[in-house]
Amino acid sequence: MALLRRPPLMLILVVTSQFLQLWIAFGSVNEEGQRQEEFYEELLLKPLPDRKVLTHFHFQSSAPPTSNGRHHHLFPKAISQLVQKFRVKEMELSFTQGRWNYESWGGFDSIPSSNAKPPGVELWAVFDVPQHLIDSLWKNLTHTLSGLFCASINFLESSTAYSAPEWSFPPASGNLRYGTLPREAVCTENLTPWLKLLPCRDKAGISMLLDRPSIYRGFYHSQRLHLTSTESGSEGMDPGIILEQTLTVVLQPNSQRASLAHASEKHFQPSWSLSSIFGKQVSGKCVLAETSNVYLLLDRGLVAELKQLHKENEKSAEKVLISENFWTNPCFELSAKPDMIFIEESSLLSKNSSVLYKFEVEKYSEFEPFDLGLTWKIPVVWLCQQAPLHASRFLMGSGNERGAIAISLKSTQLSEGFMGANSDYERCELRVDVFQVVPWYVKVYFHSLQVFVDQQPKAVSDIIEKIHVSPSKDKVSPGVMELVLKLPCSVSSAALTIEFDKGFLHIDEYPPDANQGFDIPSAIVSFPNFHASMVFLGNDSLNKSPLLSKFKEKSRVMSYTEVLLVPLTTPDFSMPYNVITITCTVFALYFGSLLNALRRRVAEEERFLKDKAAKKTGRLPLLLSKLSAKLRGRCLEPTHSAPASLSFINSQLVLKVILVAGLAVRVKVRIEMYADQVEGAGKRSVKERLNGNSFHNSIPRRQTTGKRQRQDEKWEHDLYHDDVPQVSNRTTDARDLRLKLQRKSLQQVSQSGRGALSGVRDLREKLSGTMNPWPVNADPPKLKSDVTKPTRRSVAVETSEPEPQKAATTAAKKKAQQKADASVEGFLQSLGLEKYAITFQVEEVDMTALVHMTDDDLKALGIPMGPRKKIILALESRG
Amino acid sequence: MAEPKEKSHNDQKPKPRVRPIVRLGIFLVSHSFLVSVVCCTSGVLALFLLPVLAKNTYISENALMPGSASPMLSNQHVLDGNRLVKDLTNSNLKSSETGIESHKIIAQYMLDLGAEVSFHKFHPQMNQFHPLHFFSSPDSGKIQENYSCSSYGINTVGIIRAPRGDGKEAIVLVTPYNALKSGFGEALSLGIAYSVFSLLTQVTWLAKDIIWLVADSQFGEYAAVSAWLREYQTPKFSSLSTLNSEMCPDINNLFEIKVHSVAGSKFSNSFRRAGTMAAALVLKVRDQGEQFEDTISIYAEASNGQMPNLDLINVVNYLAVHRQGLRVNVEKLRSLLNSSWLKSLGEIFESLAKVAKTLNPKCKFGIPATEYVEGTATLASSLYYQALGVPTGPHGAFRDYQVDAITLEISPKFSLDKVWRNDILLRGGRLIEGVIRSVNNLLEKFHQSFFLYLLTSPSKFVSVGVYMIAFALLIAPLPMVAASLYVDANSSSNFLKGDSSTPSAITDAAEHGITIRSWKWLNSAKLVFIVHLWGAIVSLLPYFICQIPDCSPMTSFVIWVLLSILSLLILNSVLASPLACVKASQEKEWALVKSVTISSMFIGLGLMSVINFATAEIGALLMVPMCLLAQPLKLDLRAGTLRSCCRIICNLVLGHIAFPPAAFFLLKGMLEGFGSANVGDFWMWVESLWAWNSATYLFIGLLRSGSNPLMIESIQVPLMDRVGACE
């Protein structure tokens, strides 16, 4: 970006060749002979059997390990800061809408096995820290990502939302955390920040194609961000990071509907071009990209089918396929001439190999835009390669009490071919890993696990080789089940069932749309024996392409099952005031009096009353006796007539009724306020509300109303907190006083000038000011917005920085501590060891403590030898 | 009641305060006769007032938004549908001996649309009587070994996946179709469903998956749908069906539809599922319409009086009336439409409403007499079907799985020639499309509107809050009468003692007496319990009787009656014999028995009203008067006054009416004429009740027999008299 600001340099860049351009652009960075930051953009197109087209955008930026601080040329700074701060070793975040259709779009290739994701948001991350630190890092990471991508990823923060798979999740590691949000709606708001991470945004290069309406019209789109940071070799160096951004979209090209009516044309694949499916064309590459290629992949099934068709026509089918003019073959026609054609190295598993056409975008310009089109000449029908077993999951049973989850695995005919290749078919076994997370309110009975193979019940121990279960804890953690199944290769169908009870939720744990039901996130079924990899024969240029080298990697075949919707018992939220208060009142009155009537013995009571009447003056107050005398005096004559009882009823019942009504009104007001609170507080648990923030690093408040409210300053604060701690902290104390003043003036203002609309809020504020039953952290933004102009001017300077949410009483203590912390941090920074700052922070080591720390202490903290020595040396020199 | 009064009179002291609620209770109990007469009449009156009190329906779920989008179903889709109808009718003419051909056609059509297609083979499961399975959730059925290849049905299922949905929910469209002998109406209903289905494959607004189930109705519509639902919700993973399918050759034929017929074909042998079902629509077209208008009938009653959410009916009603111009019809008892007494009652209400209007012009009370009669007929049928507990259509199967479902039956005008056929296809298709679109809009499941209601017309309903009043009034006298009887039985003996002993000894004797007397009711409770036990035995007897092979309904009914009497005699001799020893104060004993019976009846009715209101209401109508009026024949005979004579007659009549077979024959005779009535019919009727797991059967068995102590007692008291005399 820095180089974009220099117009003459820019001019040179555009004009000169790529080689020269790279030389000039990164020459300055390159002084120490290190690798420079690189960016690749690639697009893969693939026709799918069910008349759709798969488009797969692949952008890769890499930042090499450098020692020159935090400056980046191409690599997004937000990501590198994130990696440094949270010590992320590997992370993947995906936003998906729609379902990947494993049957017709394939389940074996590298694209589905690494890019087919469950609907909603999926996030997993591996951290490079000791076990006990991971959870707090994960929580902070979710908040940062939620700010970065405008999504409610912060809901993954609560321990009920994420899990720690032990071994069934592919990058098997103990430091992994995994969480999904199946209900998250994905929209352009998530795509825009994702595009912002690209050096050229969507202004140039292949990403120009990303036309929002056409992407979101697609049948499936999954936007993914995968980053791996390589371990920093020597101390004081930033880790090298590879950021891989992919966007997988399945689109249906427009075709004439009327043609469907004709039986002959039903088999015709639709013809398409880039401009017809995206409505845009590529006008040249992104100048910052190393390579900018478009690939067209014809998968194995299609190539086999084409060969078959060729054989009917010509003899030398093989030659035609490879030959240079294949792009104008009798089956289909390409509108652009491919620069290179690759043929897959035939593997053991299948005889057929796929064909890849490569188009280099850099040859095209604005005047001659790149627009690849594919026109079919003959009808073609083929099938995509399937995973060995097709997994589907469904709910069993009915009612609101209990049910069962069933995972059914059906063998796909295509897999038989692979199995047959194995030498000893009889004894061969198919290994299947299943990973299932179940939220706590679905109480799974793990003992009820049943296994059926080929419709015969089997003993669990025969089939399940390894199982790891961590049962759910109510309101604390979800249930996790990891299984390794060993199925015979000849299996045609298998099923797992497991029963559950449906739990009850507390009233404030229900989401706003509680009646929709609750989601059970997708199970992951993976086949460790099978690896999807495509190795293309060709020259070295292939190795440069990150996309193709990704294909070359052996990735485990994985598939996600459907998200399930469990209907739970739901209270009727619609009329709590009318129904609950009135029925409670009626019931209280009715049952109270009924109980009274039943419990009382009439004769005994009479005796008691008689006794009482005899010694009437005993302990009755004067007033009451007078009143009763008066009453009796009037009622003596009509002893048991109705008026007597009526007057009696009036005197006491009216009082009671008034009392109850008053109570009801009170309850109603409370409920209303509570309802407001619930709306505001989202799914905050009670415990959290009580404790406030227990974590050292201020945990941001919940995103209240979904993704619309972007809290930019929040994550920025998270990120830059280290750099500017002094400024924000100095203001906290003074601010508290001012806040109080503000509140006072605000109340005055509100009392005088507020309309009826803000009445409720006033009351709440008052309550929160006096009683403090609700989190204080809800106040500052409100105050900010409510303060009228003159008062705002006086506090404008202070409120510009987001305040950490800390209780007012402990502010002073916190301040002191933070100052010390900061100095630790500053101290470490001066040594270039700021990445260990978090370790100290977690152990609450301030400067005074640090001075007294010995070598062993530091060792216990997990600090390596080199830095340890440095710190001790520095401390000695200080002391 | 009398006690405190007497005391206060005697003591001549200032009256000690008694709690108002106690006084009110005492007042009510002391005037129980008057109160019960007033309550019962007002209860019956309130029931007849219900059609007047009915409110207009309204759509309470905002997300439904029916009719907000203009229908997209075009003539092209109608032509598609017509093509299917033509193909089906042709195939029927060609080969009528097997229905497989038409299944293939339907599957092929679905495949051409790009839907996922699968066949579901099922064996009709005979409905069996499970004595204790009334309220349990449906189970996955038993494995029957003796399946034959000939008796199976094939459901064809097509699923459209929502393009951008997450597949968590689904909407089901059911068209019953009998491939062996299909009428034209069935083919037409398939045509409507197909035209909608072909539209839905193209639309982009779909958020829920669409399942189209072509239910093979050769064993009944309900059986096919419930078999599919059973497989969907509670599948069995270990079954013998695979073995069967291997043994039966022709079913494998069926699956040999060319898999590669279409690009990316989605045909499979395995059972296919979508997500949780949000709602289901069953679509039928009646063969010949006798109406002068295109009419659509809505059937909503599911098993045991469960109803779908009112919003679903409202949406259909709104779209049919305001968008498609169809007349909507709800089932009504036709025999009531012409009854003159209802008409006059309606006129009375109408004139009353006029009077009320003159007094207060704002008063909006009252409906025209004709409307009242129709409303009452609809209400009566609504009550009847809910009370019977037998679903009125295949939609009942869905309700067992908590899915809201209704059956829509389209009866077209006159004949179905070409023009009218297209018109019906278009309008019916647009109606279905509109309903599906509305349900598709739902974010949450149906929960806003009513589940407990009675319909008085397609656009009017009586909610639970209103109709419960009538019921509450009807059963309110029961506890009062029970209390008054109990007090009577106790106090009369107290008087005896009070007279004989000196006032100083009262306290001692009373205290002693209270402890003995307060447990006296246990004796009568035992009697009541025994009779209830007998009732349970009688209602379980059919389970054993139906095991007897080759039994005509007539003979089994006779066996039933004989066994019941036998069991009564045995029980009486074994358990109830101590009762015969009680000689003294028969009147008191009788009062105690009656009070215990009435209170048990009250409890039973109250519980039943929670489970199935309509059954409880009808039961209360029949039994409350009987319970209140019942009196031993002997005593009445002794009295010999005019009043007691009336009472005897009432007793006899009510006692007979409340006897289930008698009530059944009376009802049947009223509706169809007495000539057709047959003793065996009752057996058949009972058989159908338990086949549907209707709670009504259990209710009849237990509660009716529960009321029998009164009848038995009223006979037994004279008997015991005689025994006593002999001794």
mmCIF file with all atom_site columns, C-alpha atoms in Angstrom, chain A residues 267-393:
data_model
loop_
_atom_site.group_PDB
_atom_site.id
_atom_site.type_symbol
_atom_site.label_atom_id
_atom_site.label_alt_id
_atom_site.label_comp_id
_atom_site.label_asym_id
_atom_site.label_entity_id
_atom_site.label_seq_id
_atom_site.pdbx_PDB_ins_code
_atom_site.Cartn_x
_atom_site.Cartn_y
_atom_site.Cartn_z
_atom_site.occupancy
_atom_site.B_iso_or_equiv
_atom_site.pdbx_formal_charge
_atom_site.auth_seq_id
_atom_site.auth_comp_id
_atom_site.auth_asym_id
_atom_site.auth_atom_id
_atom_site.pdbx_PDB_model_num
ATOM 1   C CA . HIS A 1 267 ? -29.682 -33.941 -20.633 1.00 0.00 ? 267 HIS A CA 1
ATOM 2   C CA . PHE A 1 268 ? -27.992 -30.898 -22.043 1.00 0.00 ? 268 PHE A CA 1
ATOM 3   C CA . GLN A 1 269 ? -25.775 -29.138 -19.610 1.00 0.00 ? 269 GLN A CA 1
ATOM 4   C CA . PRO A 1 270 ? -26.327 -25.418 -19.619 1.00 0.00 ? 270 PRO A CA 1
ATOM 5   C CA . SER A 1 271 ? -23.702 -23.323 -21.309 1.00 0.00 ? 271 SER A CA 1
ATOM 6   C CA . TRP A 1 272 ? -22.219 -20.577 -19.259 1.00 0.00 ? 272 TRP A CA 1
ATOM 7   C CA . SER A 1 273 ? -19.593 -17.924 -19.160 1.00 0.00 ? 273 SER A CA 1
ATOM 8   C CA . LEU A 1 274 ? -18.088 -15.854 -16.389 1.00 0.00 ? 274 LEU A CA 1
ATOM 9   C CA . SER A 1 275 ? -20.096 -12.862 -17.427 1.00 0.00 ? 275 SER A CA 1
ATOM 10  C CA . SER A 1 276 ? -23.328 -14.839 -17.488 1.00 0.00 ? 276 SER A CA 1
ATOM 11  C CA . ILE A 1 277 ? -22.928 -16.281 -14.027 1.00 0.00 ? 277 ILE A CA 1
ATOM 12  C CA . PHE A 1 278 ? -21.354 -13.309 -12.298 1.00 0.00 ? 278 PHE A CA 1
ATOM 13  C CA . GLY A 1 279 ? -22.461 -10.501 -14.543 1.00 0.00 ? 279 GLY A CA 1
ATOM 14  C CA . LYS A 1 280 ? -18.871 -9.270  -14.574 1.00 0.00 ? 280 LYS A CA 1
ATOM 15  C CA . GLN A 1 281 ? -15.621 -9.933  -16.343 1.00 0.00 ? 281 GLN A CA 1
ATOM 16  C CA . VAL A 1 282 ? -12.027 -9.935  -15.266 1.00 0.00 ? 282 VAL A CA 1
ATOM 17  C CA . SER A 1 283 ? -10.075 -7.005  -16.556 1.00 0.00 ? 283 SER A CA 1
ATOM 18  C CA . GLY A 1 284 ? -6.562  -7.964  -15.709 1.00 0.00 ? 284 GLY A CA 1
ATOM 19  C CA . LYS A 1 285 ? -4.838  -9.188  -12.642 1.00 0.00 ? 285 LYS A CA 1
ATOM 20  C CA . CYS A 1 286 ? -4.358  -7.601  -9.298  1.00 0.00 ? 286 CYS A CA 1
ATOM 21  C CA . VAL A 1 287 ? -0.971  -5.971  -9.688  1.00 0.00 ? 287 VAL A CA 1
ATOM 22  C CA . LEU A 1 288 ? 0.106   -7.013  -6.243  1.00 0.00 ? 288 LEU A CA 1
ATOM 23  C CA . ALA A 1 289 ? -0.457  -10.673 -6.926  1.00 0.00 ? 289 ALA A CA 1
ATOM 24  C CA . GLU A 1 290 ? 2.354   -13.047 -7.754  1.00 0.00 ? 290 GLU A CA 1
ATOM 25  C CA . THR A 1 291 ? 0.158   -15.109 -9.981  1.00 0.00 ? 291 THR A CA 1
ATOM 26  C CA . SER A 1 292 ? -3.362  -14.693 -11.081 1.00 0.00 ? 292 SER A CA 1
ATOM 27  C CA . ASN A 1 293 ? -4.817  -17.755 -12.727 1.00 0.00 ? 293 ASN A CA 1
ATOM 28  C CA . VAL A 1 294 ? -8.167  -19.192 -13.623 1.00 0.00 ? 294 VAL A CA 1
ATOM 29  C CA . TYR A 1 295 ? -8.532  -22.953 -13.810 1.00 0.00 ? 295 TYR A CA 1
ATOM 30  C CA . LEU A 1 296 ? -11.233 -25.065 -15.334 1.00 0.00 ? 296 LEU A CA 1
ATOM 31  C CA . LEU A 1 297 ? -11.454 -28.524 -13.853 1.00 0.00 ? 297 LEU A CA 1
ATOM 32  C CA . LEU A 1 298 ? -13.179 -31.423 -15.511 1.00 0.00 ? 298 LEU A CA 1
ATOM 33  C CA . ASP A 1 299 ? -13.452 -34.089 -12.888 1.00 0.00 ? 299 ASP A CA 1
ATOM 34  C CA . ARG A 1 300 ? -12.751 -37.760 -13.289 1.00 0.00 ? 300 ARG A CA 1
ATOM 35  C CA . GLY A 1 301 ? -16.290 -38.822 -13.960 1.00 0.00 ? 301 GLY A CA 1
ATOM 36  C CA . LEU A 1 302 ? -16.772 -36.227 -16.648 1.00 0.00 ? 302 LEU A CA 1
ATOM 37  C CA . VAL A 1 303 ? -13.506 -37.014 -18.367 1.00 0.00 ? 303 VAL A CA 1
ATOM 38  C CA . ALA A 1 304 ? -14.344 -40.703 -18.359 1.00 0.00 ? 304 ALA A CA 1
ATOM 39  C CA . GLU A 1 305 ? -17.723 -39.954 -19.838 1.00 0.00 ? 305 GLU A CA 1
ATOM 40  C CA . LEU A 1 306 ? -16.186 -37.747 -22.502 1.00 0.00 ? 306 LEU A CA 1
ATOM 41  C CA . LYS A 1 307 ? -13.702 -40.426 -23.391 1.00 0.00 ? 307 LYS A CA 1
ATOM 42  C CA . GLN A 1 308 ? -16.550 -42.843 -23.711 1.00 0.00 ? 308 GLN A CA 1
ATOM 43  C CA . LEU A 1 309 ? -18.328 -40.506 -26.057 1.00 0.00 ? 309 LEU A CA 1
ATOM 44  C CA . HIS A 1 310 ? -15.158 -39.975 -28.022 1.00 0.00 ? 310 HIS A CA 1
ATOM 45  C CA . LYS A 1 311 ? -14.630 -43.640 -28.523 1.00 0.00 ? 311 LYS A CA 1
ATOM 46  C CA . GLU A 1 312 ? -17.891 -43.783 -30.303 1.00 0.00 ? 312 GLU A CA 1
ATOM 47  C CA . ASN A 1 313 ? -16.861 -41.014 -32.592 1.00 0.00 ? 313 ASN A CA 1
ATOM 48  C CA . GLU A 1 314 ? -13.168 -41.373 -33.126 1.00 0.00 ? 314 GLU A CA 1
ATOM 49  C CA . LYS A 1 315 ? -10.544 -43.855 -32.357 1.00 0.00 ? 315 LYS A CA 1
ATOM 50  C CA . SER A 1 316 ? -7.760  -41.768 -30.952 1.00 0.00 ? 316 SER A CA 1
ATOM 51  C CA . ALA A 1 317 ? -9.706  -40.489 -28.053 1.00 0.00 ? 317 ALA A CA 1
ATOM 52  C CA . GLU A 1 318 ? -6.732  -40.341 -25.795 1.00 0.00 ? 318 GLU A CA 1
ATOM 53  C CA . LYS A 1 319 ? -4.837  -38.124 -28.097 1.00 0.00 ? 319 LYS A CA 1
ATOM 54  C CA . VAL A 1 320 ? -7.655  -35.714 -28.617 1.00 0.00 ? 320 VAL A CA 1
ATOM 55  C CA . LEU A 1 321 ? -7.980  -35.179 -24.927 1.00 0.00 ? 321 LEU A CA 1
ATOM 56  C CA . ILE A 1 322 ? -4.403  -34.213 -24.435 1.00 0.00 ? 322 ILE A CA 1
ATOM 57  C CA . SER A 1 323 ? -3.825  -32.473 -27.662 1.00 0.00 ? 323 SER A CA 1
ATOM 58  C CA . GLU A 1 324 ? -3.608  -28.761 -27.798 1.00 0.00 ? 324 GLU A CA 1
ATOM 59  C CA . ASN A 1 325 ? -6.843  -28.158 -29.573 1.00 0.00 ? 325 ASN A CA 1
ATOM 60  C CA . PHE A 1 326 ? -8.890  -30.070 -27.067 1.00 0.00 ? 326 PHE A CA 1
ATOM 61  C CA . TRP A 1 327 ? -10.542 -26.835 -26.154 1.00 0.00 ? 327 TRP A CA 1
ATOM 62  C CA . THR A 1 328 ? -12.472 -26.947 -29.361 1.00 0.00 ? 328 THR A CA 1
ATOM 63  C CA . ASN A 1 329 ? -13.354 -30.589 -29.226 1.00 0.00 ? 329 ASN A CA 1
ATOM 64  C CA . PRO A 1 330 ? -16.634 -32.037 -30.423 1.00 0.00 ? 330 PRO A CA 1
ATOM 65  C CA . CYS A 1 331 ? -18.111 -32.192 -26.918 1.00 0.00 ? 331 CYS A CA 1
ATOM 66  C CA . PHE A 1 332 ? -17.765 -28.636 -25.769 1.00 0.00 ? 332 PHE A CA 1
ATOM 67  C CA . GLU A 1 333 ? -16.187 -25.401 -26.723 1.00 0.00 ? 333 GLU A CA 1
ATOM 68  C CA . LEU A 1 334 ? -14.225 -22.928 -24.664 1.00 0.00 ? 334 LEU A CA 1
ATOM 69  C CA . SER A 1 335 ? -14.354 -19.271 -25.512 1.00 0.00 ? 335 SER A CA 1
ATOM 70  C CA . ALA A 1 336 ? -10.758 -18.672 -24.522 1.00 0.00 ? 336 ALA A CA 1
ATOM 71  C CA . LYS A 1 337 ? -7.677  -20.619 -25.371 1.00 0.00 ? 337 LYS A CA 1
ATOM 72  C CA . PRO A 1 338 ? -6.166  -22.293 -22.329 1.00 0.00 ? 338 PRO A CA 1
ATOM 73  C CA . ASP A 1 339 ? -2.556  -21.490 -21.645 1.00 0.00 ? 339 ASP A CA 1
ATOM 74  C CA . MET A 1 340 ? -1.801  -24.904 -20.353 1.00 0.00 ? 340 MET A CA 1
ATOM 75  C CA . ILE A 1 341 ? -3.486  -28.259 -19.941 1.00 0.00 ? 341 ILE A CA 1
ATOM 76  C CA . PHE A 1 342 ? -2.691  -30.622 -17.118 1.00 0.00 ? 342 PHE A CA 1
ATOM 77  C CA . ILE A 1 343 ? -3.699  -34.173 -16.666 1.00 0.00 ? 343 ILE A CA 1
ATOM 78  C CA . GLU A 1 344 ? -3.953  -35.726 -13.277 1.00 0.00 ? 344 GLU A CA 1
ATOM 79  C CA . GLU A 1 345 ? -1.503  -38.343 -12.327 1.00 0.00 ? 345 GLU A CA 1
ATOM 80  C CA . SER A 1 346 ? -3.610  -41.463 -12.244 1.00 0.00 ? 346 SER A CA 1
ATOM 81  C CA . SER A 1 347 ? -3.782  -42.788 -8.763  1.00 0.00 ? 347 SER A CA 1
ATOM 82  C CA . LEU A 1 348 ? -4.303  -46.215 -7.374  1.00 0.00 ? 348 LEU A CA 1
ATOM 83  C CA . LEU A 1 349 ? -7.863  -45.538 -6.530  1.00 0.00 ? 349 LEU A CA 1
ATOM 84  C CA . SER A 1 350 ? -9.241  -44.774 -9.911  1.00 0.00 ? 350 SER A CA 1
ATOM 85  C CA . LYS A 1 351 ? -8.302  -45.332 -13.462 1.00 0.00 ? 351 LYS A CA 1
ATOM 86  C CA . ASN A 1 352 ? -9.630  -42.054 -14.668 1.00 0.00 ? 352 ASN A CA 1
ATOM 87  C CA . SER A 1 353 ? -7.870  -38.810 -14.192 1.00 0.00 ? 353 SER A CA 1
ATOM 88  C CA . SER A 1 354 ? -9.213  -35.333 -14.266 1.00 0.00 ? 354 SER A CA 1
ATOM 89  C CA . VAL A 1 355 ? -8.147  -32.617 -16.660 1.00 0.00 ? 355 VAL A CA 1
ATOM 90  C CA . LEU A 1 356 ? -7.238  -29.083 -15.720 1.00 0.00 ? 356 LEU A CA 1
ATOM 91  C CA . TYR A 1 357 ? -7.081  -26.057 -18.021 1.00 0.00 ? 357 TYR A CA 1
ATOM 92  C CA . LYS A 1 358 ? -5.105  -23.073 -16.934 1.00 0.00 ? 358 LYS A CA 1
ATOM 93  C CA . PHE A 1 359 ? -5.775  -19.520 -18.040 1.00 0.00 ? 359 PHE A CA 1
ATOM 94  C CA . GLU A 1 360 ? -3.455  -16.707 -17.125 1.00 0.00 ? 360 GLU A CA 1
ATOM 95  C CA . VAL A 1 361 ? -5.318  -13.559 -16.371 1.00 0.00 ? 361 VAL A CA 1
ATOM 96  C CA . GLU A 1 362 ? -2.384  -11.249 -16.727 1.00 0.00 ? 362 GLU A CA 1
ATOM 97  C CA . LYS A 1 363 ? -2.570  -11.476 -20.459 1.00 0.00 ? 363 LYS A CA 1
ATOM 98  C CA . TYR A 1 364 ? -5.892  -9.725  -20.435 1.00 0.00 ? 364 TYR A CA 1
ATOM 99  C CA . SER A 1 365 ? -6.559  -6.084  -19.854 1.00 0.00 ? 365 SER A CA 1
ATOM 100 C CA . GLU A 1 366 ? -9.394  -3.686  -19.480 1.00 0.00 ? 366 GLU A CA 1
ATOM 101 C CA . PHE A 1 367 ? -9.775  -3.420  -23.197 1.00 0.00 ? 367 PHE A CA 1
ATOM 102 C CA . GLU A 1 368 ? -9.726  -7.104  -23.693 1.00 0.00 ? 368 GLU A CA 1
ATOM 103 C CA . PRO A 1 369 ? -11.342 -8.548  -20.574 1.00 0.00 ? 369 PRO A CA 1
ATOM 104 C CA . PHE A 1 370 ? -11.106 -12.164 -19.683 1.00 0.00 ? 370 PHE A CA 1
ATOM 105 C CA . ASP A 1 371 ? -14.408 -13.971 -20.018 1.00 0.00 ? 371 ASP A CA 1
ATOM 106 C CA . LEU A 1 372 ? -14.239 -17.723 -20.015 1.00 0.00 ? 372 LEU A CA 1
ATOM 107 C CA . GLY A 1 373 ? -17.250 -19.463 -21.469 1.00 0.00 ? 373 GLY A CA 1
ATOM 108 C CA . LEU A 1 374 ? -18.173 -23.099 -21.840 1.00 0.00 ? 374 LEU A CA 1
ATOM 109 C CA . THR A 1 375 ? -20.630 -24.259 -24.460 1.00 0.00 ? 375 THR A CA 1
ATOM 110 C CA . TRP A 1 376 ? -21.773 -27.841 -24.533 1.00 0.00 ? 376 TRP A CA 1
ATOM 111 C CA . LYS A 1 377 ? -22.388 -29.456 -27.852 1.00 0.00 ? 377 LYS A CA 1
ATOM 112 C CA . ILE A 1 378 ? -23.651 -32.828 -26.813 1.00 0.00 ? 378 ILE A CA 1
ATOM 113 C CA . PRO A 1 379 ? -25.605 -33.991 -23.796 1.00 0.00 ? 379 PRO A CA 1
ATOM 114 C CA . VAL A 1 380 ? -23.363 -35.353 -21.073 1.00 0.00 ? 380 VAL A CA 1
ATOM 115 C CA . VAL A 1 381 ? -24.360 -37.168 -17.923 1.00 0.00 ? 381 VAL A CA 1
ATOM 116 C CA . TRP A 1 382 ? -21.862 -38.110 -15.283 1.00 0.00 ? 382 TRP A CA 1
ATOM 117 C CA . LEU A 1 383 ? -21.585 -38.609 -11.575 1.00 0.00 ? 383 LEU A CA 1
ATOM 118 C CA . CYS A 1 384 ? -19.258 -37.013 -9.116  1.00 0.00 ? 384 CYS A CA 1
ATOM 119 C CA . GLN A 1 385 ? -16.953 -39.014 -6.982  1.00 0.00 ? 385 GLN A CA 1
ATOM 120 C CA . GLN A 1 386 ? -18.510 -39.888 -3.671  1.00 0.00 ? 386 GLN A CA 1
ATOM 121 C CA . ALA A 1 387 ? -17.106 -40.482 -0.260  1.00 0.00 ? 387 ALA A CA 1
ATOM 122 C CA . PRO A 1 388 ? -17.121 -44.177 0.631   1.00 0.00 ? 388 PRO A CA 1
ATOM 123 C CA . LEU A 1 389 ? -20.147 -43.739 2.851   1.00 0.00 ? 389 LEU A CA 1
ATOM 124 C CA . HIS A 1 390 ? -22.881 -41.198 2.624   1.00 0.00 ? 390 HIS A CA 1
ATOM 125 C CA . ALA A 1 391 ? -23.741 -39.897 6.066   1.00 0.00 ? 391 ALA A CA 1
ATOM 126 C CA . SER A 1 392 ? -27.048 -38.483 7.075   1.00 0.00 ? 392 SER A CA 1
ATOM 127 C CA . ARG A 1 393 ? -28.437 -37.703 10.439  1.00 0.00 ? 393 ARG A CA 1
#
